[in-house]
């Protein structure tokens, strides 16, 4: 199977951005997550009047994938309605870190579909991983 190109994945993130529910910020975000088996899960940001209940586009995509049995991810594309490229927030990076390794690729696009590509290790070089946690009974 031909590896999905960054541009194709970004196009899917742009399409997902159209579904954003963001009446409070007015900022639309779409994400497209490529799994190891070639499946793509998309997501958008879904805001809530409680503000804290808001879920980002990236986590929407991860939750969709995991809840349908996928846990191995290759790349994510993010598309935002603003001029600056869509860099996932710290919470989304932490959330992704549960399932990705340092070579995972992030394609971060802006409203004009210009994008910057990062590896996970570039974007979050020092990450809090489960190995750091001392578990009771060990
Ligand atoms: N947002 C995302 O969807 N992804 C990010 O990584 C950053 C922020 C959303 C959350 C909220 O709906 C809006 O963008 C403004 O923060």
Short mmCIF file of N, CA, C and O and ligand atoms in Angstrom, two decimals:
data_model
loop_
_atom_site.label_atom_id
_atom_site.label_comp_id
_atom_site.label_asym_id
_atom_site.label_seq_id
_atom_site.Cartn_x
_atom_site.Cartn_y
_atom_site.Cartn_z
N UNK A 1 0.85 -1.20 0.00
CA UNK A 1 0.00 0.00 0.00
C UNK A 1 0.89 1.25 0.00
O UNK A 1 1.84 1.34 0.76
N UNK A 2 0.54 2.18 -0.86
CA UNK A 2 1.32 3.42 -0.94
C UNK A 2 1.08 4.24 0.33
O UNK A 2 -0.04 4.38 0.78
N UNK A 3 2.18 4.73 0.87
CA UNK A 3 2.09 5.57 2.07
C UNK A 3 1.28 6.83 1.77
O UNK A 3 1.48 7.47 0.75
N UNK A 4 0.35 7.13 2.66
CA UNK A 4 -0.46 8.33 2.46
C UNK A 4 0.42 9.58 2.49
O UNK A 4 1.25 9.75 3.38
N UNK A 5 0.27 10.40 1.48
CA UNK A 5 1.07 11.62 1.39
C UNK A 5 0.57 12.67 2.38
O UNK A 5 -0.63 12.72 2.70
N UNK A 6 1.48 13.52 2.82
CA UNK A 6 1.13 14.56 3.79
C UNK A 6 0.00 15.44 3.27
O UNK A 6 -0.93 15.79 4.01
N UNK A 7 0.07 15.78 2.00
CA UNK A 7 -0.95 16.64 1.38
C UNK A 7 -2.35 16.00 1.43
O UNK A 7 -3.34 16.68 1.68
N UNK A 8 -2.40 14.70 1.16
CA UNK A 8 -3.70 13.99 1.18
C UNK A 8 -4.29 13.98 2.59
O UNK A 8 -5.50 14.17 2.77
N UNK A 9 -3.41 13.74 3.57
CA UNK A 9 -3.90 13.70 4.95
C UNK A 9 -4.36 15.10 5.38
O UNK A 9 -5.39 15.24 6.03
N UNK A 10 -3.61 16.12 4.96
CA UNK A 10 -4.00 17.49 5.29
C UNK A 10 -5.36 17.82 4.67
O UNK A 10 -6.20 18.49 5.30
N UNK A 11 -5.59 17.35 3.46
CA UNK A 11 -6.88 17.60 2.80
C UNK A 11 -8.03 17.02 3.64
O UNK A 11 -9.10 17.62 3.75
N UNK A 12 -7.80 15.87 4.24
CA UNK A 12 -8.84 15.27 5.08
C UNK A 12 -9.04 16.08 6.38
O UNK A 12 -10.16 16.18 6.89
N UNK A 13 -7.96 16.65 6.87
CA UNK A 13 -8.08 17.51 8.07
C UNK A 13 -8.86 18.78 7.73
O UNK A 13 -9.68 19.26 8.52
N UNK A 14 -8.61 19.32 6.55
CA UNK A 14 -9.34 20.53 6.10
C UNK A 14 -10.83 20.21 6.01
O UNK A 14 -11.68 20.99 6.47
N UNK A 15 -11.17 19.05 5.45
CA UNK A 15 -12.59 18.66 5.32
C UNK A 15 -13.23 18.50 6.70
O UNK A 15 -14.37 18.93 6.92
N UNK A 16 -12.49 17.92 7.65
CA UNK A 16 -13.02 17.72 9.00
C UNK A 16 -13.24 19.05 9.72
O UNK A 16 -14.14 19.19 10.55
N UNK A 17 -12.41 20.03 9.38
CA UNK A 17 -12.51 21.37 10.01
C UNK A 17 -13.88 21.99 9.76
O UNK A 17 -14.38 22.77 10.58
N UNK A 18 -14.49 21.63 8.66
CA UNK A 18 -15.81 22.20 8.31
C UNK A 18 -16.88 21.80 9.33
O UNK A 18 -17.92 22.46 9.43
N UNK A 19 -16.62 20.73 10.09
CA UNK A 19 -17.61 20.27 11.08
C UNK A 19 -17.36 20.85 12.47
O UNK A 19 -18.07 20.50 13.43
N UNK A 20 -16.35 21.68 12.62
CA UNK A 20 -16.02 22.23 13.94
C UNK A 20 -17.24 22.90 14.57
O UNK A 20 -18.00 23.59 13.89
N UNK A 21 -17.38 22.65 15.87
CA UNK A 21 -18.43 23.34 16.64
C UNK A 21 -17.69 24.28 17.59
O UNK A 21 -17.16 23.83 18.62
N UNK A 22 -17.57 25.54 17.20
CA UNK A 22 -16.74 26.46 17.99
C UNK A 22 -17.40 27.83 18.10
O UNK A 22 -16.81 28.84 17.71
N UNK A 23 -18.62 27.87 18.68
CA UNK A 23 -19.31 29.15 18.79
C UNK A 23 -18.66 30.11 19.78
O UNK A 23 -18.92 31.32 19.74
N UNK A 24 -17.80 29.61 20.68
CA UNK A 24 -17.24 30.47 21.72
C UNK A 24 -15.92 31.09 21.29
O UNK A 24 -15.69 32.28 21.51
N UNK A 25 -15.06 30.31 20.67
CA UNK A 25 -13.78 30.86 20.22
C UNK A 25 -13.84 31.36 18.78
O UNK A 25 -13.05 32.21 18.38
N UNK A 26 -14.72 30.78 17.98
CA UNK A 26 -14.75 31.12 16.56
C UNK A 26 -13.56 30.56 15.79
O UNK A 26 -13.31 30.94 14.64
N UNK A 27 -12.83 29.66 16.41
CA UNK A 27 -11.61 29.08 15.82
C UNK A 27 -11.89 27.63 15.44
O UNK A 27 -12.28 26.84 16.30
N UNK A 28 -11.74 27.33 14.17
CA UNK A 28 -12.06 25.97 13.71
C UNK A 28 -10.79 25.14 13.53
O UNK A 28 -9.79 25.63 12.98
N UNK A 29 -10.87 23.90 13.98
CA UNK A 29 -9.73 22.98 13.87
C UNK A 29 -10.23 21.64 13.34
O UNK A 29 -11.28 21.15 13.77
N UNK A 30 -9.47 21.08 12.40
CA UNK A 30 -9.75 19.73 11.91
C UNK A 30 -8.49 18.89 12.02
O UNK A 30 -7.37 19.42 11.93
N UNK A 31 -8.66 17.60 12.24
CA UNK A 31 -7.50 16.70 12.34
C UNK A 31 -7.79 15.43 11.56
O UNK A 31 -8.95 15.02 11.44
N UNK A 32 -6.74 14.84 11.02
CA UNK A 32 -6.85 13.55 10.34
C UNK A 32 -5.69 12.68 10.82
O UNK A 32 -4.52 13.07 10.69
N UNK A 33 -6.02 11.55 11.40
CA UNK A 33 -5.04 10.67 12.04
C UNK A 33 -4.88 9.40 11.22
O UNK A 33 -5.85 8.67 11.00
N UNK A 34 -3.66 9.17 10.74
CA UNK A 34 -3.38 7.97 9.93
C UNK A 34 -2.90 6.84 10.84
O UNK A 34 -1.92 6.99 11.59
N UNK A 35 -3.60 5.70 10.76
CA UNK A 35 -3.24 4.54 11.57
C UNK A 35 -2.29 3.64 10.76
O UNK A 35 -2.21 3.74 9.54
N UNK A 36 -1.60 2.77 11.48
CA UNK A 36 -0.61 1.88 10.85
C UNK A 36 -1.24 1.01 9.75
O UNK A 36 -0.60 0.70 8.76
N UNK A 37 -2.51 0.64 9.92
CA UNK A 37 -3.17 -0.21 8.92
C UNK A 37 -3.76 0.59 7.76
O UNK A 37 -4.46 0.04 6.91
N UNK A 38 -3.50 1.89 7.72
CA UNK A 38 -3.96 2.73 6.61
C UNK A 38 -5.29 3.43 6.84
O UNK A 38 -5.69 4.28 6.05
N UNK A 39 -5.97 3.06 7.93
CA UNK A 39 -7.24 3.72 8.25
C UNK A 39 -6.98 5.17 8.67
O UNK A 39 -5.97 5.45 9.33
N UNK A 40 -7.89 6.06 8.30
CA UNK A 40 -7.79 7.45 8.73
C UNK A 40 -9.01 7.79 9.58
O UNK A 40 -10.15 7.52 9.17
N UNK A 41 -8.78 8.39 10.75
CA UNK A 41 -9.87 8.91 11.59
C UNK A 41 -9.75 10.43 11.62
O UNK A 41 -8.66 10.95 11.83
N UNK A 42 -10.86 11.09 11.39
CA UNK A 42 -10.84 12.54 11.42
C UNK A 42 -11.51 13.05 12.70
O UNK A 42 -12.23 12.30 13.37
N UNK A 43 -11.30 14.31 13.00
CA UNK A 43 -11.94 14.92 14.16
C UNK A 43 -11.98 16.43 14.01
O UNK A 43 -11.25 17.00 13.19
N UNK A 44 -12.84 17.05 14.79
CA UNK A 44 -12.90 18.52 14.82
C UNK A 44 -12.99 18.93 16.29
O UNK A 44 -13.25 18.10 17.15
N UNK A 45 -12.78 20.22 16.54
CA UNK A 45 -12.97 20.68 17.92
C UNK A 45 -14.46 20.82 18.20
O UNK A 45 -15.25 21.23 17.35
N UNK A 46 -14.83 20.43 19.40
CA UNK A 46 -16.23 20.49 19.84
C UNK A 46 -16.25 21.26 21.16
O UNK A 46 -15.78 20.74 22.18
N UNK A 47 -16.71 22.50 21.10
CA UNK A 47 -16.67 23.36 22.29
C UNK A 47 -17.90 23.16 23.15
O UNK A 47 -18.90 22.58 22.72
N UNK A 48 -17.78 23.64 24.39
CA UNK A 48 -18.88 23.54 25.35
C UNK A 48 -18.92 24.82 26.16
O UNK A 48 -17.87 25.39 26.47
N UNK A 49 -20.11 25.23 26.53
CA UNK A 49 -20.29 26.45 27.31
C UNK A 49 -19.56 26.38 28.66
O UNK A 49 -19.20 27.40 29.23
N UNK A 50 -19.30 25.18 29.14
CA UNK A 50 -18.51 25.06 30.37
C UNK A 50 -17.03 25.39 30.11
O UNK A 50 -16.23 25.42 31.03
N UNK A 51 -16.67 25.59 28.87
CA UNK A 51 -15.30 25.84 28.40
C UNK A 51 -14.38 24.65 28.67
O UNK A 51 -13.75 24.13 27.77
N UNK A 52 -14.31 24.23 29.94
CA UNK A 52 -13.43 23.11 30.29
C UNK A 52 -13.84 21.81 29.63
O UNK A 52 -13.03 20.90 29.49
N UNK A 53 -15.09 21.73 29.22
CA UNK A 53 -15.58 20.51 28.56
C UNK A 53 -15.23 20.44 27.09
O UNK A 53 -15.49 19.43 26.43
N UNK A 54 -14.63 21.46 26.58
CA UNK A 54 -14.24 21.49 25.16
C UNK A 54 -13.25 20.39 24.84
O UNK A 54 -12.35 20.11 25.63
N UNK A 55 -13.44 19.76 23.68
CA UNK A 55 -12.45 18.77 23.23
C UNK A 55 -11.84 19.24 21.92
O UNK A 55 -12.54 19.73 21.02
N UNK A 56 -10.53 19.11 21.84
CA UNK A 56 -9.78 19.52 20.65
C UNK A 56 -9.97 18.51 19.52
O UNK A 56 -10.29 17.33 19.76
N UNK A 57 -9.71 18.97 18.31
CA UNK A 57 -9.85 18.13 17.11
C UNK A 57 -8.95 16.89 17.17
O UNK A 57 -9.36 15.79 16.80
N UNK A 58 -7.73 17.08 17.66
CA UNK A 58 -6.77 15.97 17.68
C UNK A 58 -7.26 14.87 18.62
O UNK A 58 -7.18 13.68 18.30
N UNK A 59 -7.74 15.27 19.80
CA UNK A 59 -8.22 14.25 20.74
C UNK A 59 -9.50 13.60 20.24
O UNK A 59 -9.72 12.41 20.49
N UNK A 60 -10.34 14.34 19.55
CA UNK A 60 -11.53 13.73 18.94
C UNK A 60 -11.10 12.58 18.02
O UNK A 60 -11.65 11.48 18.08
N UNK A 61 -10.10 12.85 17.19
CA UNK A 61 -9.64 11.83 16.23
C UNK A 61 -9.03 10.62 16.96
O UNK A 61 -9.30 9.47 16.60
N UNK A 62 -8.22 10.89 17.99
CA UNK A 62 -7.59 9.79 18.73
C UNK A 62 -8.65 8.93 19.42
O UNK A 62 -8.61 7.69 19.37
N UNK A 63 -9.62 9.58 20.03
CA UNK A 63 -10.67 8.84 20.74
C UNK A 63 -11.51 8.01 19.76
O UNK A 63 -11.86 6.86 20.05
N UNK A 64 -11.79 8.57 18.60
CA UNK A 64 -12.52 7.79 17.59
C UNK A 64 -11.72 6.54 17.20
O UNK A 64 -12.27 5.44 17.09
N UNK A 65 -10.43 6.72 16.98
CA UNK A 65 -9.58 5.60 16.54
C UNK A 65 -9.49 4.52 17.63
O UNK A 65 -9.71 3.33 17.37
N UNK A 66 -9.16 4.94 18.85
CA UNK A 66 -8.96 3.97 19.93
C UNK A 66 -10.26 3.22 20.22
O UNK A 66 -10.28 2.01 20.44
N UNK A 67 -11.37 3.96 20.16
CA UNK A 67 -12.66 3.33 20.48
C UNK A 67 -13.13 2.40 19.37
O UNK A 67 -14.11 1.67 19.54
N UNK A 68 -12.41 2.40 18.24
CA UNK A 68 -12.72 1.44 17.19
C UNK A 68 -11.58 0.45 16.98
O UNK A 68 -11.45 -0.16 15.92
N UNK A 69 -10.72 0.35 18.00
CA UNK A 69 -9.73 -0.73 18.00
C UNK A 69 -8.37 -0.40 17.43
O UNK A 69 -7.53 -1.27 17.29
N UNK A 70 -8.12 0.86 17.07
CA UNK A 70 -6.79 1.23 16.54
C UNK A 70 -5.98 1.95 17.61
O UNK A 70 -6.47 2.89 18.23
N UNK A 71 -4.73 1.51 17.77
CA UNK A 71 -3.86 2.16 18.76
C UNK A 71 -2.49 2.48 18.19
O UNK A 71 -1.63 2.99 18.92
N UNK A 72 -2.27 2.11 16.91
CA UNK A 72 -0.94 2.37 16.33
C UNK A 72 -1.08 3.44 15.26
O UNK A 72 -1.74 3.24 14.23
N UNK A 73 -0.42 4.57 15.50
CA UNK A 73 -0.59 5.73 14.63
C UNK A 73 0.73 6.13 13.97
O UNK A 73 1.79 6.02 14.57
N UNK A 74 0.61 6.64 12.74
CA UNK A 74 1.79 7.00 11.95
C UNK A 74 1.95 8.52 11.84
O UNK A 74 3.05 9.05 11.99
N UNK A 75 0.85 9.19 11.52
CA UNK A 75 0.89 10.64 11.27
C UNK A 75 -0.42 11.27 11.69
O UNK A 75 -1.48 10.61 11.64
N UNK A 76 -0.35 12.58 11.99
CA UNK A 76 -1.59 13.35 12.15
C UNK A 76 -1.44 14.65 11.34
O UNK A 76 -0.35 15.24 11.32
N UNK A 77 -2.50 15.04 10.66
CA UNK A 77 -2.53 16.35 10.01
C UNK A 77 -3.54 17.20 10.78
O UNK A 77 -4.59 16.71 11.20
N UNK A 78 -3.18 18.47 10.97
CA UNK A 78 -4.05 19.41 11.68
C UNK A 78 -4.24 20.64 10.79
O UNK A 78 -3.28 21.14 10.21
N UNK A 79 -5.48 21.07 10.68
CA UNK A 79 -5.78 22.25 9.87
C UNK A 79 -6.58 23.24 10.71
O UNK A 79 -7.55 22.85 11.35
N UNK A 80 -6.14 24.50 10.72
CA UNK A 80 -6.83 25.50 11.55
C UNK A 80 -7.30 26.67 10.70
O UNK A 80 -6.82 26.90 9.59
N UNK A 81 -8.25 27.43 11.28
CA UNK A 81 -8.83 28.55 10.54
C UNK A 81 -7.97 29.82 10.67
O UNK A 81 -8.29 30.83 10.06
N UNK A 82 -6.89 29.75 11.43
CA UNK A 82 -6.05 30.93 11.63
C UNK A 82 -4.83 30.95 10.72
O UNK A 82 -4.56 29.99 9.98
N UNK A 83 -4.09 32.04 10.81
CA UNK A 83 -2.89 32.24 9.97
C UNK A 83 -1.70 31.40 10.44
O UNK A 83 -0.85 31.02 9.63
N UNK A 84 -1.64 31.15 11.75
CA UNK A 84 -0.51 30.38 12.29
C UNK A 84 -0.79 28.89 12.10
O UNK A 84 -1.94 28.46 12.21
N UNK A 85 0.23 28.10 11.82
CA UNK A 85 0.00 26.66 11.65
C UNK A 85 -0.57 26.01 12.91
O UNK A 85 -0.29 26.44 14.03
N UNK A 86 -1.40 25.01 12.73
CA UNK A 86 -2.07 24.35 13.84
C UNK A 86 -1.17 23.39 14.59
O UNK A 86 -1.08 22.21 14.28
N UNK A 87 -0.50 23.92 15.60
CA UNK A 87 0.34 23.09 16.47
C UNK A 87 -0.57 22.51 17.56
O UNK A 87 -1.27 23.28 18.24
N UNK A 88 -0.60 21.20 17.75
CA UNK A 88 -1.45 20.64 18.81
C UNK A 88 -1.08 21.22 20.18
O UNK A 88 0.10 21.45 20.47
N UNK A 89 -2.09 21.45 21.00
CA UNK A 89 -1.83 21.98 22.34
C UNK A 89 -1.12 20.93 23.20
O UNK A 89 -1.06 19.75 22.84
N UNK A 90 -0.59 21.36 24.31
CA UNK A 90 0.17 20.47 25.19
C UNK A 90 -0.64 19.27 25.66
O UNK A 90 -0.12 18.16 25.77
N UNK A 91 -1.91 19.50 25.92
CA UNK A 91 -2.76 18.39 26.39
C UNK A 91 -2.92 17.35 25.28
O UNK A 91 -2.86 16.14 25.54
N UNK A 92 -3.09 17.81 24.05
CA UNK A 92 -3.23 16.86 22.92
C UNK A 92 -1.93 16.11 22.67
O UNK A 92 -1.94 14.92 22.35
N UNK A 93 -0.79 16.80 22.84
CA UNK A 93 0.50 16.12 22.66
C UNK A 93 0.66 15.04 23.73
O UNK A 93 1.10 13.92 23.45
N UNK A 94 0.31 15.38 24.96
CA UNK A 94 0.39 14.39 26.03
C UNK A 94 -0.54 13.21 25.74
O UNK A 94 -0.18 12.05 25.94
N UNK A 95 -1.72 13.52 25.25
CA UNK A 95 -2.72 12.48 24.94
C UNK A 95 -2.19 11.57 23.83
O UNK A 95 -2.26 10.33 23.92
N UNK A 96 -1.60 12.19 22.80
CA UNK A 96 -1.02 11.41 21.69
C UNK A 96 0.13 10.53 22.17
O UNK A 96 0.32 9.42 21.69
N UNK A 97 0.91 11.05 23.13
CA UNK A 97 2.14 10.36 23.55
C UNK A 97 1.85 8.97 24.10
O UNK A 97 2.72 8.10 24.12
N UNK A 98 0.63 8.75 24.52
CA UNK A 98 0.23 7.44 25.04
C UNK A 98 0.33 6.37 23.94
O UNK A 98 0.53 5.19 24.22
N UNK A 99 0.20 6.79 22.69
CA UNK A 99 0.07 5.84 21.58
C UNK A 99 1.15 5.98 20.51
O UNK A 99 1.17 5.17 19.59
N UNK A 100 1.98 7.01 20.56
CA UNK A 100 2.94 7.22 19.46
C UNK A 100 4.37 7.19 19.97
O UNK A 100 4.62 7.39 21.16
N UNK A 101 5.30 6.94 19.02
CA UNK A 101 6.71 7.01 19.41
C UNK A 101 7.33 8.31 18.88
O UNK A 101 6.64 9.13 18.28
N UNK A 102 8.62 8.45 19.08
CA UNK A 102 9.28 9.73 18.75
C UNK A 102 9.30 10.03 17.26
O UNK A 102 9.52 11.17 16.85
N UNK A 103 9.09 9.00 16.41
CA UNK A 103 9.13 9.21 14.95
C UNK A 103 7.77 9.59 14.36
O UNK A 103 7.65 9.85 13.16
N UNK A 104 6.73 9.59 15.17
CA UNK A 104 5.39 10.00 14.71
C UNK A 104 5.48 11.39 14.07
O UNK A 104 6.20 12.26 14.54
N UNK A 105 4.72 11.57 12.98
CA UNK A 105 4.80 12.82 12.19
C UNK A 105 3.57 13.69 12.40
O UNK A 105 2.44 13.19 12.41
N UNK A 106 3.80 14.99 12.55
CA UNK A 106 2.71 15.97 12.69
C UNK A 106 2.79 16.96 11.53
O UNK A 106 3.85 17.58 11.30
N UNK A 107 1.70 17.08 10.80
CA UNK A 107 1.61 17.99 9.65
C UNK A 107 0.70 19.13 10.09
O UNK A 107 -0.51 18.93 10.28
N UNK A 108 1.27 20.29 10.29
CA UNK A 108 0.55 21.39 10.94
C UNK A 108 0.23 22.48 9.93
O UNK A 108 1.14 23.20 9.49
N UNK A 109 -1.06 22.58 9.55
CA UNK A 109 -1.46 23.49 8.48
C UNK A 109 -2.21 24.71 8.98
O UNK A 109 -2.84 24.68 10.04
N UNK A 110 -2.18 25.76 8.17
CA UNK A 110 -2.94 26.97 8.51
C UNK A 110 -4.12 27.13 7.56
O UNK A 110 -4.44 26.22 6.77
N UNK A 111 -4.77 28.30 7.61
CA UNK A 111 -6.00 28.52 6.83
C UNK A 111 -5.73 28.56 5.32
O UNK A 111 -6.67 28.46 4.53
N UNK A 112 -4.46 28.72 4.93
CA UNK A 112 -4.15 28.73 3.48
C UNK A 112 -3.54 27.40 3.03
O UNK A 112 -2.97 27.32 1.95
N UNK A 113 -3.64 26.40 3.89
CA UNK A 113 -3.10 25.06 3.61
C UNK A 113 -1.58 25.06 3.45
O UNK A 113 -1.02 24.16 2.83
N UNK A 114 -0.93 26.08 4.03
CA UNK A 114 0.53 26.03 4.15
C UNK A 114 0.80 25.19 5.38
O UNK A 114 0.03 25.27 6.36
N UNK A 115 1.84 24.38 5.35
CA UNK A 115 2.05 23.51 6.51
C UNK A 115 3.52 23.30 6.84
O UNK A 115 4.40 23.46 5.99
N UNK A 116 3.75 22.96 8.07
CA UNK A 116 5.07 22.62 8.58
C UNK A 116 4.99 21.20 9.12
O UNK A 116 3.99 20.83 9.72
N UNK A 117 6.05 20.43 8.88
CA UNK A 117 6.07 19.04 9.34
C UNK A 117 7.05 18.91 10.50
O UNK A 117 8.18 19.42 10.44
N UNK A 118 6.60 18.25 11.54
CA UNK A 118 7.44 18.00 12.72
C UNK A 118 7.41 16.52 13.04
O UNK A 118 6.43 15.84 12.76
N UNK A 119 8.47 16.05 13.69
CA UNK A 119 8.40 14.72 14.30
C UNK A 119 7.95 14.92 15.74
O UNK A 119 8.08 16.03 16.30
N UNK A 120 7.46 13.85 16.35
CA UNK A 120 7.00 13.98 17.74
C UNK A 120 8.15 14.40 18.65
O UNK A 120 7.97 15.22 19.55
N UNK A 121 9.34 13.84 18.39
CA UNK A 121 10.46 14.17 19.29
C UNK A 121 10.90 15.63 19.16
O UNK A 121 11.42 16.21 20.10
N UNK A 122 10.65 16.23 17.98
CA UNK A 122 10.97 17.66 17.84
C UNK A 122 9.98 18.52 18.61
O UNK A 122 10.34 19.53 19.20
N UNK A 123 8.72 18.13 18.54
CA UNK A 123 7.67 18.99 19.09
C UNK A 123 7.51 18.81 20.61
O UNK A 123 7.13 19.73 21.31
N UNK A 124 7.86 17.62 21.09
CA UNK A 124 7.78 17.37 22.54
C UNK A 124 8.97 16.49 22.95
O UNK A 124 8.81 15.29 23.16
N UNK A 125 10.16 17.11 23.03
CA UNK A 125 11.37 16.31 23.24
C UNK A 125 11.43 15.58 24.59
O UNK A 125 11.96 14.48 24.67
N UNK A 126 10.88 16.19 25.60
CA UNK A 126 10.91 15.54 26.92
C UNK A 126 9.48 15.29 27.33
O UNK A 126 8.76 16.21 27.69
N UNK A 127 9.06 14.05 27.24
CA UNK A 127 7.65 13.74 27.47
C UNK A 127 7.47 12.87 28.72
O UNK A 127 8.30 12.00 28.99
N UNK A 128 6.41 13.14 29.42
CA UNK A 128 6.05 12.35 30.60
C UNK A 128 5.43 11.05 30.13
O UNK A 128 4.35 11.05 29.56
N UNK A 129 6.16 9.94 30.31
CA UNK A 129 5.65 8.65 29.86
C UNK A 129 5.41 7.72 31.05
O UNK A 129 5.93 7.96 32.14
N UNK A 130 4.68 6.65 30.78
CA UNK A 130 4.24 5.79 31.87
C UNK A 130 5.42 5.16 32.61
O UNK A 130 5.31 4.87 33.79
N UNK A 131 6.56 4.98 31.94
CA UNK A 131 7.72 4.38 32.59
C UNK A 131 8.19 5.22 33.77
O UNK A 131 8.85 4.71 34.69
N UNK A 132 7.83 6.51 33.75
CA UNK A 132 8.26 7.41 34.83
C UNK A 132 7.45 7.21 36.11
O UNK A 132 7.84 7.68 37.17
N UNK A 133 6.34 6.52 35.99
CA UNK A 133 5.43 6.41 37.13
C UNK A 133 5.78 5.19 37.98
O UNK A 133 5.89 4.08 37.47
N UNK A 134 5.98 5.43 39.24
CA UNK A 134 6.21 4.32 40.17
C UNK A 134 4.85 3.77 40.57
O UNK A 134 4.03 4.46 41.16
N UNK A 135 4.61 2.52 40.17
CA UNK A 135 3.29 1.95 40.47
C UNK A 135 3.33 1.20 41.79
O UNK A 135 4.31 0.53 42.11
N UNK A 136 2.27 1.31 42.55
CA UNK A 136 2.17 0.65 43.84
C UNK A 136 2.37 -0.85 43.66
O UNK A 136 1.87 -1.44 42.72
N UNK A 137 3.15 -1.45 44.53
CA UNK A 137 3.34 -2.89 44.49
C UNK A 137 4.53 -3.34 43.66
O UNK A 137 4.86 -4.52 43.62
N UNK A 138 5.23 -2.40 43.02
CA UNK A 138 6.40 -2.79 42.21
C UNK A 138 7.68 -2.64 43.00
O UNK A 138 7.76 -1.80 43.88
N1 LIG B 1 -8.06 23.52 19.75
C1 LIG B 1 -7.93 22.35 19.06
O1 LIG B 1 -8.91 21.79 18.53
N2 LIG B 1 -6.70 21.80 18.99
C2 LIG B 1 -5.57 22.32 19.56
O2 LIG B 1 -4.53 21.67 19.58
C3 LIG B 1 -5.62 23.67 20.11
C4 LIG B 1 -6.98 24.19 20.42
C5 LIG B 1 -9.39 24.13 19.84
C6 LIG B 1 -9.99 24.13 21.23
C7 LIG B 1 -10.93 25.31 21.16
O3 LIG B 1 -12.15 24.85 20.60
C8 LIG B 1 -10.29 26.26 20.17
O4 LIG B 1 -9.33 25.49 19.45
C9 LIG B 1 -9.61 27.44 20.79
O5 LIG B 1 -8.67 27.06 21.73
#
